[in-house]
Coordinates of C-alpha atoms and ligand atoms in Angstrom, one line a residue:
X36 CA 0.5 0.2 -0.2
X37 CA 1.6 3.6 -1.0
X38 CA 1.7 6.3 1.4
X39 CA -1.3 8.5 1.1
X40 CA -2.7 11.2 2.4
X41 CA -6.7 12.2 2.5
X42 CA -6.3 14.3 -0.8
X43 CA -4.5 11.8 -2.8
X44 CA -7.3 8.4 -1.5
X45 CA -9.6 7.0 -3.9
X46 CA -12.7 7.8 -2.8
X47 CA -13.1 3.8 -1.8
X48 CA -9.9 4.0 0.4
X49 CA -11.2 7.3 2.1
X50 CA -14.2 5.4 2.8
X51 CA -12.7 2.6 3.9
X52 CA -10.8 5.1 6.5
X53 CA -13.6 7.0 7.9
X54 CA -16.2 4.2 8.7
X55 CA -14.2 0.8 9.2
X56 CA -16.0 -2.2 9.9
X57 CA -16.5 -4.4 12.5
X58 CA -14.2 -7.0 13.6
X59 CA -15.1 -10.7 13.0
X60 CA -12.3 -13.3 12.1
X61 CA -14.5 -15.9 10.1
X62 CA -11.6 -17.3 9.0
X63 CA -13.3 -20.7 10.6
X64 CA -16.5 -20.1 8.5
X65 CA -14.2 -20.2 5.3
X66 CA -12.5 -22.8 5.8
X67 CA -16.1 -24.9 6.3
X68 CA -17.6 -23.2 3.4
X69 CA -15.1 -24.3 1.0
X70 CA -14.8 -28.2 2.2
X71 CA -18.4 -28.2 1.9
X72 CA -18.6 -27.7 -2.0
X73 CA -15.9 -29.5 -2.6
X74 CA -18.8 -31.3 -5.3
X75 CA -18.9 -28.8 -7.1
X76 CA -16.5 -26.7 -8.2
X77 CA -14.3 -28.6 -10.8
X78 CA -10.3 -29.2 -9.8
X79 CA -8.5 -28.5 -6.3
X80 CA -10.0 -28.1 -2.9
X81 CA -7.4 -27.2 -0.6
X82 CA -5.8 -25.6 1.9
X83 CA -3.1 -23.7 2.6
X84 CA -1.9 -20.9 5.0
X85 CA -5.0 -19.3 6.3
X86 CA -6.9 -19.4 3.2
X87 CA -9.1 -20.9 1.1
X88 CA -8.0 -22.2 -1.8
X89 CA -9.7 -23.7 -4.6
X90 CA -10.2 -24.3 -8.2
X91 CA -12.5 -22.6 -10.8
X92 CA -15.2 -24.2 -12.9
X93 CA -16.4 -23.4 -16.4
X94 CA -20.1 -23.0 -18.0
X95 CA -20.2 -26.0 -20.5
X96 CA -19.0 -25.3 -24.0
X97 CA -16.6 -22.7 -22.5
X98 CA -12.9 -24.0 -22.3
X99 CA -10.1 -21.7 -20.1
X100 CA -7.1 -22.9 -21.5
X101 CA -5.3 -20.0 -23.2
X102 CA -4.2 -19.9 -26.7
X103 CA -6.6 -22.3 -28.3
X104 CA -7.6 -20.0 -31.1
X105 CA -6.4 -16.5 -32.2
X106 CA -9.2 -13.6 -32.2
X107 CA -7.4 -11.3 -31.4
X108 CA -5.8 -8.9 -33.9
X109 CA -2.1 -7.7 -31.6
X110 CA 0.1 -9.3 -29.9
X111 CA 0.4 -8.8 -26.3
X112 CA 2.2 -5.7 -24.7
X113 CA 4.7 -7.0 -22.2
X114 CA 4.2 -5.0 -18.4
X115 CA 5.3 -1.4 -18.4
X116 CA 5.9 0.6 -15.3
X117 CA 6.7 4.4 -16.4
X118 CA 4.4 7.7 -17.0
X119 CA 3.1 7.4 -20.0
X120 CA 0.4 4.9 -21.9
X121 CA 1.5 2.2 -24.3
X122 CA -0.2 0.7 -26.9
X123 CA 1.4 -3.0 -29.3
X124 CA 3.1 -2.6 -32.1
X125 CA 1.0 -1.6 -34.6
X126 CA -1.4 0.7 -33.0
X127 CA -1.0 4.5 -32.0
X128 CA -2.5 6.8 -29.5
X129 CA -3.0 10.2 -29.1
X130 CA -4.4 12.7 -26.6
X131 CA -8.3 13.6 -27.1
X132 CA -8.7 15.8 -24.1
X133 CA -7.5 16.6 -20.7
X134 CA -8.5 17.7 -17.4
X135 CA -8.9 21.8 -17.9
X136 CA -9.5 21.6 -21.6
X137 CA -11.7 24.3 -22.6
X138 CA -15.1 23.4 -24.1
X139 CA -16.6 26.6 -24.4
X140 CA -14.2 29.7 -26.4
X141 CA -14.8 32.0 -23.1
X142 CA -13.4 29.3 -20.7
X143 CA -10.1 30.4 -18.6
X144 CA -6.9 29.4 -20.0
X145 CA -5.2 25.9 -18.2
X146 CA -2.0 26.8 -16.3
X147 CA 0.6 23.9 -15.8
X148 CA 0.8 25.2 -12.4
X149 CA -2.5 26.4 -11.0
X150 CA -4.7 24.3 -13.6
X151 CA -7.8 26.1 -13.7
X152 CA -9.5 29.2 -11.7
X153 CA -12.8 29.4 -10.5
X154 CA -14.3 31.1 -12.9
X155 CA -15.3 29.3 -15.6
X156 CA -14.5 25.9 -14.3
X157 CA -17.6 25.3 -15.8
X158 CA -16.5 25.4 -19.1
X159 CA -13.6 22.9 -18.7
X160 CA -13.7 19.6 -19.1
X161 CA -13.7 17.9 -15.8
X162 CA -11.1 15.7 -13.6
X163 CA -10.4 12.2 -13.0
X164 CA -12.5 10.5 -16.0
X165 CA -14.2 7.7 -15.9
X166 CA -17.6 6.1 -17.4
X167 CA -18.2 6.6 -21.6
X168 CA -20.6 6.3 -24.1
X169 CA -20.4 7.8 -27.5
X170 CA -23.6 9.0 -29.1
X171 CA -23.9 9.5 -32.9
X172 CA -26.8 12.6 -33.1
X173 CA -27.2 13.5 -37.1
X174 CA -23.9 14.4 -38.4
X175 CA -22.5 14.7 -34.8
X176 CA -20.1 12.4 -32.6
X177 CA -21.2 13.1 -29.0
X178 CA -18.8 11.7 -26.5
X179 CA -20.3 12.0 -23.0
X180 CA -18.0 11.1 -19.8
X181 CA -18.2 11.1 -16.3
X182 CA -15.6 13.0 -13.9
X183 CA -15.8 11.0 -10.9
X184 CA -14.7 12.6 -8.2
X185 CA -11.4 15.5 -7.3
X186 CA -8.0 15.0 -6.4
X187 CA -8.2 17.9 -4.7
X188 CA -4.6 19.1 -4.5
X189 CA -4.6 18.6 -8.2
X190 CA -7.3 21.1 -8.4
X191 CA -6.7 23.6 -5.3
X192 CA -2.7 23.7 -5.4
X193 CA -2.1 26.4 -4.4
X194 CA -4.0 25.6 -0.4
X195 CA -2.4 23.9 2.0
X196 CA -3.0 20.3 1.5
X197 CA -5.6 20.9 -1.2
X198 CA -8.5 21.6 1.4
X199 CA -11.0 24.2 0.4
X200 CA -11.0 26.9 2.0
X201 CA -13.9 29.1 0.9
X202 CA -17.3 28.8 -0.7
X203 CA -15.1 29.4 -4.2
X204 CA -12.6 26.5 -3.7
X205 CA -15.9 24.5 -2.9
X206 CA -17.6 25.7 -6.3
X207 CA -14.3 25.1 -8.3
X208 CA -14.6 21.7 -6.9
X209 CA -18.2 21.0 -7.6
X210 CA -17.8 22.1 -11.2
X211 CA -14.8 19.3 -11.9
X212 CA -17.2 16.6 -11.4
X213 CA -19.9 15.2 -12.8
X214 CA -20.7 14.5 -16.6
X215 CA -19.6 16.4 -19.8
X216 CA -21.0 16.2 -23.1
X217 CA -19.0 17.4 -25.5
X218 CA -18.7 17.1 -29.5
X219 CA -15.7 15.0 -30.7
X220 CA -14.6 15.0 -34.8
X221 CA -11.3 13.5 -36.5
X222 CA -9.3 16.5 -38.4
X223 CA -5.9 16.6 -39.9
X224 CA -4.6 17.2 -36.2
X225 CA -6.1 13.9 -34.9
X226 CA -9.2 13.3 -32.7
X227 CA -10.4 17.0 -30.9
X228 CA -13.1 18.4 -29.2
X229 CA -15.3 20.8 -31.0
X230 CA -15.3 24.1 -28.8
X231 CA -18.6 25.7 -28.6
X232 CA -20.2 22.8 -30.8
X233 CA -24.5 23.6 -29.8
X234 CA -24.0 20.1 -28.0
X235 CA -21.0 21.0 -25.2
X236 CA -22.8 20.8 -21.8
X237 CA -21.1 20.4 -18.3
X238 CA -23.6 19.0 -15.3
X239 CA -22.0 19.2 -12.4
X240 CA -22.6 19.4 -8.4
X241 CA -25.4 22.3 -9.1
X242 CA -27.1 20.8 -12.2
X243 CA -30.7 20.6 -11.4
X244 CA -32.8 17.2 -11.7
X245 CA -35.7 15.4 -11.3
X246 CA -36.5 12.7 -8.9
X247 CA -38.7 10.0 -10.6
X248 CA -39.7 6.7 -9.8
X249 CA -41.6 5.1 -6.1
X250 CA -39.3 7.3 -3.9
X251 CA -39.6 10.6 -5.6
X252 CA -42.1 13.0 -3.2
X253 CA -40.6 10.8 -0.5
X254 CA -41.1 12.8 3.0
X255 CA -37.3 11.6 3.6
X256 CA -36.3 13.4 -0.4
X257 CA -37.5 16.7 1.1
X258 CA -35.4 19.6 2.3
X259 CA -36.5 23.0 2.7
X260 CA -35.2 24.1 -0.7
X261 CA -37.5 21.2 -2.4
X262 CA -40.4 20.6 -0.4
X263 CA -41.8 18.5 -3.2
X264 CA -38.6 15.9 -3.0
X265 CA -38.6 15.7 -6.7
X266 CA -36.6 18.4 -7.3
X267 CA -32.6 17.8 -6.3
X268 CA -29.6 20.1 -7.4
X269 CA -26.7 17.6 -9.0
X270 CA -25.2 14.7 -9.6
X271 CA -22.5 12.8 -7.4
X272 CA -19.4 10.3 -7.6
X273 CA -20.1 9.5 -11.3
X274 CA -18.2 6.6 -11.7
X275 CA -19.5 3.6 -14.8
X276 CA -21.6 4.5 -17.3
X277 CA -24.5 2.9 -19.0
X278 CA -26.2 3.8 -22.0
X279 CA -30.2 3.1 -23.1
X280 CA -31.6 1.6 -26.6
X281 CA -33.1 5.1 -27.0
X282 CA -30.3 6.5 -26.8
X283 CA -29.8 8.4 -23.6
X284 CA -27.2 8.2 -21.3
X285 CA -27.1 6.7 -18.1
X286 CA -24.8 7.7 -15.4
X287 CA -24.1 6.0 -12.1
X288 CA -23.5 7.6 -8.6
X289 CA -21.4 5.8 -6.7
X290 CA -19.9 7.5 -3.4
X291 CA -22.0 10.1 -2.9
X292 CA -21.8 9.5 1.1
X293 CA -18.6 11.6 1.0
X294 CA -19.8 14.5 0.0
X295 CA -21.6 15.3 3.5
X296 CA -20.9 16.0 6.6
X297 CA -21.9 17.9 9.7
X298 CA -21.0 21.7 11.5
X299 CA -22.9 20.7 15.0
X300 CA -24.5 17.5 16.4
X301 CA -27.3 16.5 14.2
X302 CA -30.3 15.1 15.3
X303 CA -31.8 12.4 13.3
X304 CA -34.7 9.6 13.5
X305 CA -33.7 6.4 13.6
X306 CA -34.8 5.2 9.6
X307 CA -32.0 8.2 8.8
X308 CA -29.8 7.4 11.0
X309 CA -29.6 3.3 10.4
X310 CA -29.2 4.3 6.5
X311 CA -26.7 6.7 7.2
X312 CA -24.8 3.5 8.9
X313 CA -25.7 1.3 5.8
X314 CA -24.5 3.9 3.3
X315 CA -21.4 5.2 5.6
X316 CA -22.6 9.1 5.3
X317 CA -20.5 10.7 8.4
X318 CA -22.2 12.8 10.5
X319 CA -19.3 14.5 12.4
X320 CA -17.6 18.1 12.0
X321 CA -14.7 16.6 10.1
X322 CA -14.1 18.6 7.3
X323 CA -13.3 15.8 5.7
X324 CA -12.0 15.2 2.1
X325 CA -14.7 18.3 0.6
X326 CA -15.4 20.0 3.5
X327 CA -18.8 21.0 1.3
X328 CA -20.7 21.6 4.6
X329 CA -18.1 23.6 5.7
X330 CA -19.1 26.2 2.9
X331 CA -22.2 24.9 1.7
X332 CA -25.3 24.4 3.7
X333 CA -26.9 21.8 1.8
X334 CA -23.8 19.0 2.6
X335 CA -24.3 20.3 6.2
X336 CA -26.5 16.7 7.7
X337 CA -27.0 19.2 10.6
X338 CA -29.7 21.5 8.5
X339 CA -30.3 18.9 5.9
X340 CA -30.6 15.6 7.0
X341 CA -32.1 14.1 4.0
X342 CA -29.9 16.1 0.8
X343 CA -27.8 12.7 1.3
X344 CA -30.7 10.8 0.0
X345 CA -31.7 12.3 -2.5
X346 CA -28.2 10.7 -4.2
X347 CA -27.0 7.0 -5.0
X348 CA -29.6 7.0 -8.0
X349 CA -29.0 5.9 -11.8
X350 CA -29.9 9.2 -13.4
X351 CA -30.5 9.5 -17.6
X352 CA -29.4 12.2 -19.6
X353 CA -30.4 13.1 -23.4
X354 CA -27.2 14.1 -24.6
X355 CA -29.2 15.0 -28.1
X356 CA -30.9 17.7 -26.0
X357 CA -28.9 19.9 -24.1
X358 CA -31.7 21.7 -23.0
X359 CA -33.3 18.7 -21.0
X360 CA -33.2 18.2 -17.2
X361 CA -31.8 14.8 -15.8
X362 CA -34.0 12.4 -14.7
X363 CA -32.6 10.4 -11.0
X364 CA -34.3 7.2 -11.3
X365 CA -34.9 6.1 -7.4
X366 CA -36.9 2.9 -9.2
X367 CA -33.7 1.1 -9.7
X368 CA -32.2 1.5 -7.0
X369 CA -30.0 3.8 -4.5
X370 CA -27.0 2.0 -3.5
X371 CA -23.1 2.9 -4.7
X372 CA -24.0 2.2 -8.3
X373 CA -20.6 1.4 -10.2
X374 CA -22.3 0.8 -14.2
X375 CA -25.8 0.4 -15.8
X376 CA -25.4 -2.4 -18.5
X377 CA -29.0 -3.0 -20.5
X378 CA -30.3 -6.1 -22.2
X379 CA -33.0 -6.4 -23.9
X380 CA -35.4 -9.4 -23.4
X381 CA -37.1 -11.4 -26.3
X382 CA -40.3 -9.9 -25.8
X383 CA -38.3 -5.9 -25.7
X384 CA -38.9 -5.8 -22.1
X385 CA -35.8 -3.6 -20.8
X386 CA -33.4 -5.3 -18.0
X387 CA -30.6 -3.6 -16.3
X388 CA -27.5 -5.2 -14.6
X389 CA -25.8 -3.0 -12.2
X390 CA -23.5 -3.3 -9.1
X391 CA -23.2 -2.0 -6.0
X392 CA -19.4 -1.9 -5.3
X393 CA -18.7 -1.9 -1.6
X394 CA -17.1 -5.0 0.3
X395 CA -19.4 -7.2 0.5
X396 CA -22.3 -5.6 -1.1
X397 CA -24.6 -7.2 -4.0
X398 CA -25.5 -7.0 -7.4
X399 CA -28.8 -5.8 -9.3
X400 CA -30.8 -6.0 -12.3
X401 CA -33.9 -4.0 -13.1
X402 CA -36.5 -5.1 -15.6
X403 CA -39.1 -3.1 -17.2
X404 CA -42.7 -3.6 -16.9
X405 CA -42.9 -2.2 -20.8
X406 CA -41.4 -3.0 -23.9
X407 CA -39.3 -1.2 -25.9
X408 CA -40.4 -0.4 -28.7
X409 CA -37.8 1.7 -31.4
X410 CA -39.7 5.2 -31.8
X411 CA -42.0 4.2 -29.3
X412 CA -42.9 5.7 -25.8
X413 CA -40.0 5.2 -23.3
X414 CA -41.0 7.0 -20.4
X415 CA -41.8 3.9 -18.3
X416 CA -39.2 1.9 -18.7
X417 CA -36.7 2.6 -16.0
X418 CA -39.6 4.1 -13.7
X419 CA -42.4 1.6 -13.7
X420 CA -41.0 -2.4 -13.5
X421 CA -39.4 -4.6 -11.2
X422 CA -35.8 -4.2 -8.8
X423 CA -34.2 -7.9 -8.2
X424 CA -30.8 -8.6 -6.1
X425 CA -28.7 -11.9 -7.0
X426 CA -28.3 -14.9 -5.0
X427 CA -26.0 -16.9 -6.2
X428 CA -26.1 -20.6 -5.1
X429 CA -23.3 -23.5 -4.8
X430 CA -24.8 -25.5 -7.1
X431 CA -23.4 -22.9 -10.1
X432 CA -27.2 -21.7 -10.5
X433 CA -28.7 -18.0 -9.6
X434 CA -32.0 -16.4 -8.7
X435 CA -33.2 -12.7 -9.1
X436 CA -35.2 -12.3 -6.0
X437 CA -37.7 -9.6 -6.3
X438 CA -37.3 -6.4 -3.8
X439 CA -41.2 -6.2 -3.2
X440 CA -42.6 -5.1 -0.4
X441 CA -44.0 -8.9 0.3
X442 CA -40.8 -10.0 0.6
X443 CA -38.7 -7.1 2.1
X444 CA -41.4 -5.9 4.5
X445 CA -40.9 -2.5 3.2
X446 CA -42.4 -0.2 1.1
X447 CA -41.9 0.7 -2.8
X448 CA -40.5 3.8 -1.4
X449 CA -38.4 2.4 1.3
X450 CA -37.1 -0.4 -1.0
X451 CA -36.0 2.3 -3.6
X452 CA -34.7 4.3 -1.1
X453 CA -32.5 1.5 1.4
X454 CA -32.3 -1.3 -1.4
X455 CA -29.0 -2.3 0.6
X456 CA -31.2 -3.4 3.4
X457 CA -34.2 -4.6 1.4
X458 CA -31.6 -7.2 -0.6
X459 CA -30.1 -7.6 3.1
X460 CA -33.5 -9.1 4.1
X461 CA -34.4 -11.4 1.1
X462 CA -30.9 -13.1 1.6
X463 CA -29.0 -11.5 -1.5
X464 CA -25.0 -13.0 -1.9
X465 CA -22.6 -11.0 -0.6
X466 CA -20.2 -10.4 -3.6
X467 CA -16.0 -9.3 -3.3
X468 CA -17.0 -5.0 -4.8
X469 CA -19.3 -5.7 -8.2
X470 CA -17.4 -3.0 -10.2
X471 CA -19.0 -2.7 -14.6
X472 CA -21.2 -5.4 -15.4
X473 CA -20.7 -5.7 -19.2
X474 CA -23.3 -7.8 -21.7
X475 CA -22.1 -9.8 -24.6
X476 CA -23.8 -8.5 -27.8
X477 CA -23.1 -12.0 -29.3
X478 CA -23.8 -14.3 -26.9
X479 CA -26.9 -14.1 -24.1
X480 CA -24.9 -14.0 -21.2
X481 CA -23.2 -10.9 -18.8
X482 CA -20.1 -10.6 -16.9
X483 CA -19.6 -8.7 -13.9
X484 CA -16.0 -7.9 -12.5
X485 CA -15.5 -8.6 -8.8
X486 CA -12.7 -6.3 -8.0
X487 CA -11.1 -7.3 -5.0
X488 CA -12.2 -7.5 -1.2
X489 CA -10.1 -8.0 1.3
X490 CA -12.9 -8.5 4.2
X491 CA -13.6 -11.0 2.6
X492 CA -14.1 -14.2 5.2
X493 CA -12.8 -11.2 7.6
X494 CA -15.8 -9.1 8.4
X495 CA -19.6 -8.4 7.7
X496 CA -20.6 -5.9 4.9
X497 CA -22.1 -2.8 6.9
X498 CA -25.2 -4.3 7.2
X499 CA -23.6 -7.3 9.5
X500 CA -24.4 -10.0 6.8
X501 CA -22.2 -12.8 6.6
X502 CA -19.2 -13.1 4.6
X503 CA -17.6 -16.4 4.2
X504 CA -16.0 -17.6 1.3
X505 CA -19.1 -18.2 -1.7
X506 CA -19.5 -19.8 -4.8
X507 CA -18.4 -16.9 -7.2
X508 CA -16.8 -15.0 -4.0
X509 CA -14.2 -18.2 -3.1
X510 CA -10.8 -16.6 -1.7
X511 CA -10.5 -15.1 1.8
X512 CA -9.2 -12.0 1.7
X513 CA -9.1 -11.0 -1.5
X514 CA -6.4 -8.9 -3.7
X515 CA -6.7 -10.0 -6.5
X516 CA -10.1 -10.6 -7.6
X517 CA -12.2 -11.9 -10.4
X518 CA -14.7 -12.0 -13.0
X519 CA -18.4 -13.7 -12.2
X520 CA -20.9 -14.5 -15.9
X521 CA -24.0 -16.0 -15.8
X522 CA -26.1 -16.8 -18.5
X523 CA -30.1 -16.8 -17.7
X524 CA -32.1 -19.7 -18.3
X525 CA -34.3 -19.7 -21.1
X526 CA -31.6 -17.5 -22.8
X527 CA -33.9 -14.5 -21.8
X528 CA -32.5 -11.6 -19.7
X529 CA -36.1 -11.6 -18.2
X530 CA -35.9 -14.9 -16.5
X531 CA -35.9 -14.8 -13.1
X532 CA -33.2 -17.5 -12.8
X533 CA -29.5 -18.4 -14.5
X534 CA -25.8 -20.2 -14.3
X535 CA -23.0 -19.0 -13.7
X536 CA -19.6 -19.7 -13.4
X537 CA -16.1 -17.6 -13.1
X538 CA -14.7 -16.5 -16.5
X539 CA -11.3 -16.0 -14.4
X540 CA -9.3 -15.4 -11.2
X541 CA -6.9 -13.0 -11.3
X542 CA -4.1 -13.9 -9.3
X543 CA -0.4 -14.4 -9.6
X544 CA 0.9 -17.6 -11.0
X545 CA 4.6 -16.8 -10.0
X546 CA 4.4 -15.9 -6.6
X547 CA 1.5 -17.4 -4.8
X548 CA -0.4 -20.6 -3.8
X549 CA -3.7 -22.5 -5.0
X550 CA -6.2 -20.3 -6.2
X551 CA -4.1 -17.4 -5.4
X552 CA -2.1 -18.1 -8.6
X553 CA -5.2 -17.2 -10.5
X554 CA -7.2 -19.5 -12.7
X555 CA -6.1 -21.5 -15.7
X556 CA -6.1 -18.4 -18.0
X557 CA -4.1 -16.0 -16.2
X558 CA -0.1 -16.9 -16.8
X559 CA 3.2 -15.0 -16.6
X560 CA 2.4 -12.8 -19.1
X561 CA -1.1 -11.6 -18.4
X562 CA -0.9 -11.1 -15.0
X563 CA -3.2 -8.2 -13.8
X564 CA -4.8 -7.5 -10.5
X565 CA -8.2 -5.8 -9.7
X566 CA -10.6 -5.8 -12.7
X567 CA -12.7 -2.6 -12.3
X568 CA -14.0 -1.2 -16.1
X569 CA -15.0 -3.4 -18.6
X570 CA -17.0 -3.2 -22.1
X571 CA -17.4 -5.8 -24.8
X572 CA -17.1 -4.7 -28.6
X573 CA -19.3 -5.3 -31.3
X574 CA -17.0 -8.4 -32.0
X575 CA -18.0 -9.8 -28.6
X576 CA -14.4 -9.1 -27.7
X577 CA -14.3 -8.6 -24.1
X578 CA -12.1 -5.7 -22.5
X579 CA -11.3 -5.7 -19.1
X580 CA -9.3 -2.4 -16.9
X581 CA -7.9 -2.8 -13.7
X582 CA -7.7 -0.6 -11.1
X583 CA -5.9 -1.7 -8.7
X584 CA -1.7 -1.8 -6.6
X585 CA 0.7 -0.8 -9.3
X586 CA 3.4 -1.2 -7.2
X587 CA 4.5 -4.3 -9.0
X588 CA 6.2 -5.8 -6.4
X589 CA 4.9 -8.5 -3.9
X590 CA 2.3 -10.3 -4.6
X591 CA 1.4 -7.8 -7.4
X592 CA 5.1 -8.1 -8.6
X593 CA 4.5 -9.0 -12.9
X594 CA 1.6 -6.5 -12.9
X595 CA 3.1 -3.3 -14.2
X596 CA 1.0 -0.5 -14.4
X597 CA -2.7 -0.3 -14.6
X598 CA -3.9 -1.9 -17.8
X599 CA -6.6 -2.9 -20.5
X600 CA -6.8 -6.1 -21.7
X601 CA -8.5 -8.7 -24.1
X602 CA -10.8 -11.2 -23.6
X603 CA -12.2 -14.1 -25.4
X604 CA -15.5 -15.4 -23.9
X605 CA -15.4 -18.5 -25.7
X606 CA -11.7 -19.4 -25.2
X607 CA -11.0 -17.8 -22.2
X608 CA -7.6 -16.4 -23.6
X609 CA -6.9 -12.5 -21.9
X610 CA -4.3 -10.7 -23.6
X611 CA -2.4 -7.4 -22.3
X612 CA -3.4 -4.9 -25.2
X613 CA -2.6 -1.0 -23.5
X614 CA -0.9 0.7 -20.1
X615 CA -1.8 3.8 -18.1
X616 CA 1.3 5.9 -16.4
X617 CA 2.4 4.4 -12.9
X618 CA -0.4 5.8 -10.6
X619 CA -3.1 5.9 -12.9
X620 CA -6.3 3.3 -13.3
X621 CA -7.3 3.0 -16.6
X622 CA -10.8 3.4 -16.8
X623 CA -13.7 4.1 -19.6
X624 CA -13.7 2.9 -23.0
X625 CA -16.0 3.6 -25.9
X626 CA -15.6 3.8 -29.5
X627 CA -16.3 6.0 -32.6
X628 CA -19.0 5.5 -34.7
X629 CA -17.1 4.0 -37.1
X630 CA -15.2 1.7 -35.1
X631 CA -12.1 2.8 -36.3
X632 CA -10.7 4.7 -32.5
X633 CA -11.5 3.4 -29.3
X634 CA -11.7 6.0 -26.6
X635 CA -9.8 5.1 -23.2
X636 CA -9.9 6.7 -19.6
X637 CA -6.8 7.8 -17.7
X638 CA -7.8 8.4 -14.4
X639 CA -5.3 10.4 -11.3
X640 CA -2.1 9.8 -13.1
X641 CA 0.3 9.4 -10.8
X642 CA 3.2 11.4 -13.1
X643 CA 2.8 14.6 -14.9
X644 CA 0.3 12.6 -17.4
X645 CA 0.2 14.0 -20.2
X646 CA 2.3 16.9 -20.3
X647 CA 5.3 16.4 -18.4
X648 CA 7.7 17.5 -16.2
X649 CA 6.2 21.0 -14.8
X650 CA 3.1 20.5 -15.5
X651 CA -0.2 19.0 -12.8
X652 CA -0.9 15.2 -13.6
X653 CA -4.4 15.5 -16.1
X654 CA -6.5 12.9 -16.2
X655 CA -7.3 12.4 -20.1
X656 CA -9.0 10.6 -22.5
X657 CA -6.5 9.1 -25.0
X658 CA -7.9 7.9 -28.9
X659 CA -6.1 4.7 -30.1
X660 CA -6.3 3.3 -33.5
X661 CA -4.5 1.3 -35.7
X662 CA -2.1 2.7 -38.0
X663 CA -3.7 0.9 -40.7
X664 CA -6.5 2.5 -40.2
X665 CA -8.2 -0.5 -39.8
X666 CA -11.2 -1.5 -37.1
X667 CA -10.4 -1.8 -33.6
X668 CA -14.0 -3.0 -32.2
Ligands
FEO811 FE1 -16.0 4.4 -9.2 FE2 -15.9 1.4 -8.1 O1 -15.3 2.6 -8.8
CA812 CA1 -14.6 2.0 -11.0
CA813 CA1 -11.9 0.2 -8.5
CA814 CA1 -11.3 4.1 -8.7

């Protein structure tokens, strides 16, 4: 673990520091659970020192042997440890846009040492690029991109420790986050943003939003500024992304809890207090990472205790209409949303798979009541329907359990507002931090990156649910992560039941033992840890991005910087394609509409990427192409 101070921590690290979960040594439970599963896991069940160790098994029709076929158009890139981006021979990359680059010609110039001033900070590309999707509107290519969080030291370089010291500082941080909509085009100088395009738009922590679905108008969503409980400001900690078949963008509110605090002791009702505990909302006066509450009363729980109930949702944005109001869809549940991956059922109903990225939290599925008809009314598809949570059984089957009032003892509004508590009530399976989910366009199956979980088998989740090792989360103190795959029964994403397996368990075959070596499709050449971002291209290749330990030492030796790899869903083969600068996470992936360019996000580079020595590090989106101009997805 690197030395990090608060300003440099990821939201997950910050959350863990402030909300450590109760200690409970569940190692005996782990061993017992592992032994009881001896029957269904192919291969080894054995125990190393202090760890459950087991093999993995694959769904029928799948072999996990690397090298049986080669659908990849590139040779594997070796690991890298330097401060820039690398791609294989035959490919090239360029920077499309960096934090602080103008979206409008009246934006302030970026200063290499001081960044962007507060005035005009809502006219530039935001920081810490994450999920993104490209939409073709007429002849315009619109890239819609999340800016997940801010590195306060990078954004307020003149402040001691990067601490916000004024309302203006807070506003600057608020403006650098949220979502950017920007037109992009490829000209003689490569890809660039179309400055002043009428489609360009910044959506940030103060942008008006509409709240719909079962929790809209609930008393717990009402504030002095919004007595209706249906009109909020801002979208927060926008992590992964999604899109709908009708051309809208879905942004996913993840670690929203970190933006709140209290200037004095808050008196909370029991329901609110229990919700804050489960979601990690902090009520002490510590100025914390952002100190919004010190200067903006909306984030002060002692004054506005309901404000946190208005975050943690899937938010729909129409990129084709710059004047549209984003909609927070409470029907899709409130949790630390990673991304939103849709799949159409054969009858046209819309399924949306979603992960809750926290140790020991759950995976969810939304299923619309109504059918999607191209060109038809889509207004109910993310508000009328049913939310489910996943239960994975040890016989490699599973069930989407409906979160209904009858099953949970909660009202529809309470289920939407406190989805974690509803899911615990029905016995959902605790997971190793569900990050991105991706749906295979060439087979009826979906995948979820379970990034890692050092608490697996060690501590319960924040709701007290046991986290002993289980089928898709088979390793205690899991520092590497794995990818679970499921195939809905009846080849129908509307089905309530499925079969599952593990597509890959990351690991280190050179210096670890048993299951910590990784599954058989991990080898000395393609090692990685902490799978996080994931997208399929149109040919059915799965692209995996990592957000892990890049020290390249100890159990992570041989893995190098964070990276993007290609996975073949059929053979299990995985091959490294791109590496990011040291200190960065590779996250966010989409393609130009002609599929000749892939856009890849480089978040929180540790070095002064991409401008070089003397500049602040700038999270960036890079455009990657083949040198022969062929398609890349
Ligand atoms: Fe923002 Fe779970 O990654
Ligand atoms: Ca992520
Ligand atoms: Ca992550
Ligand atoms: Ca991250």
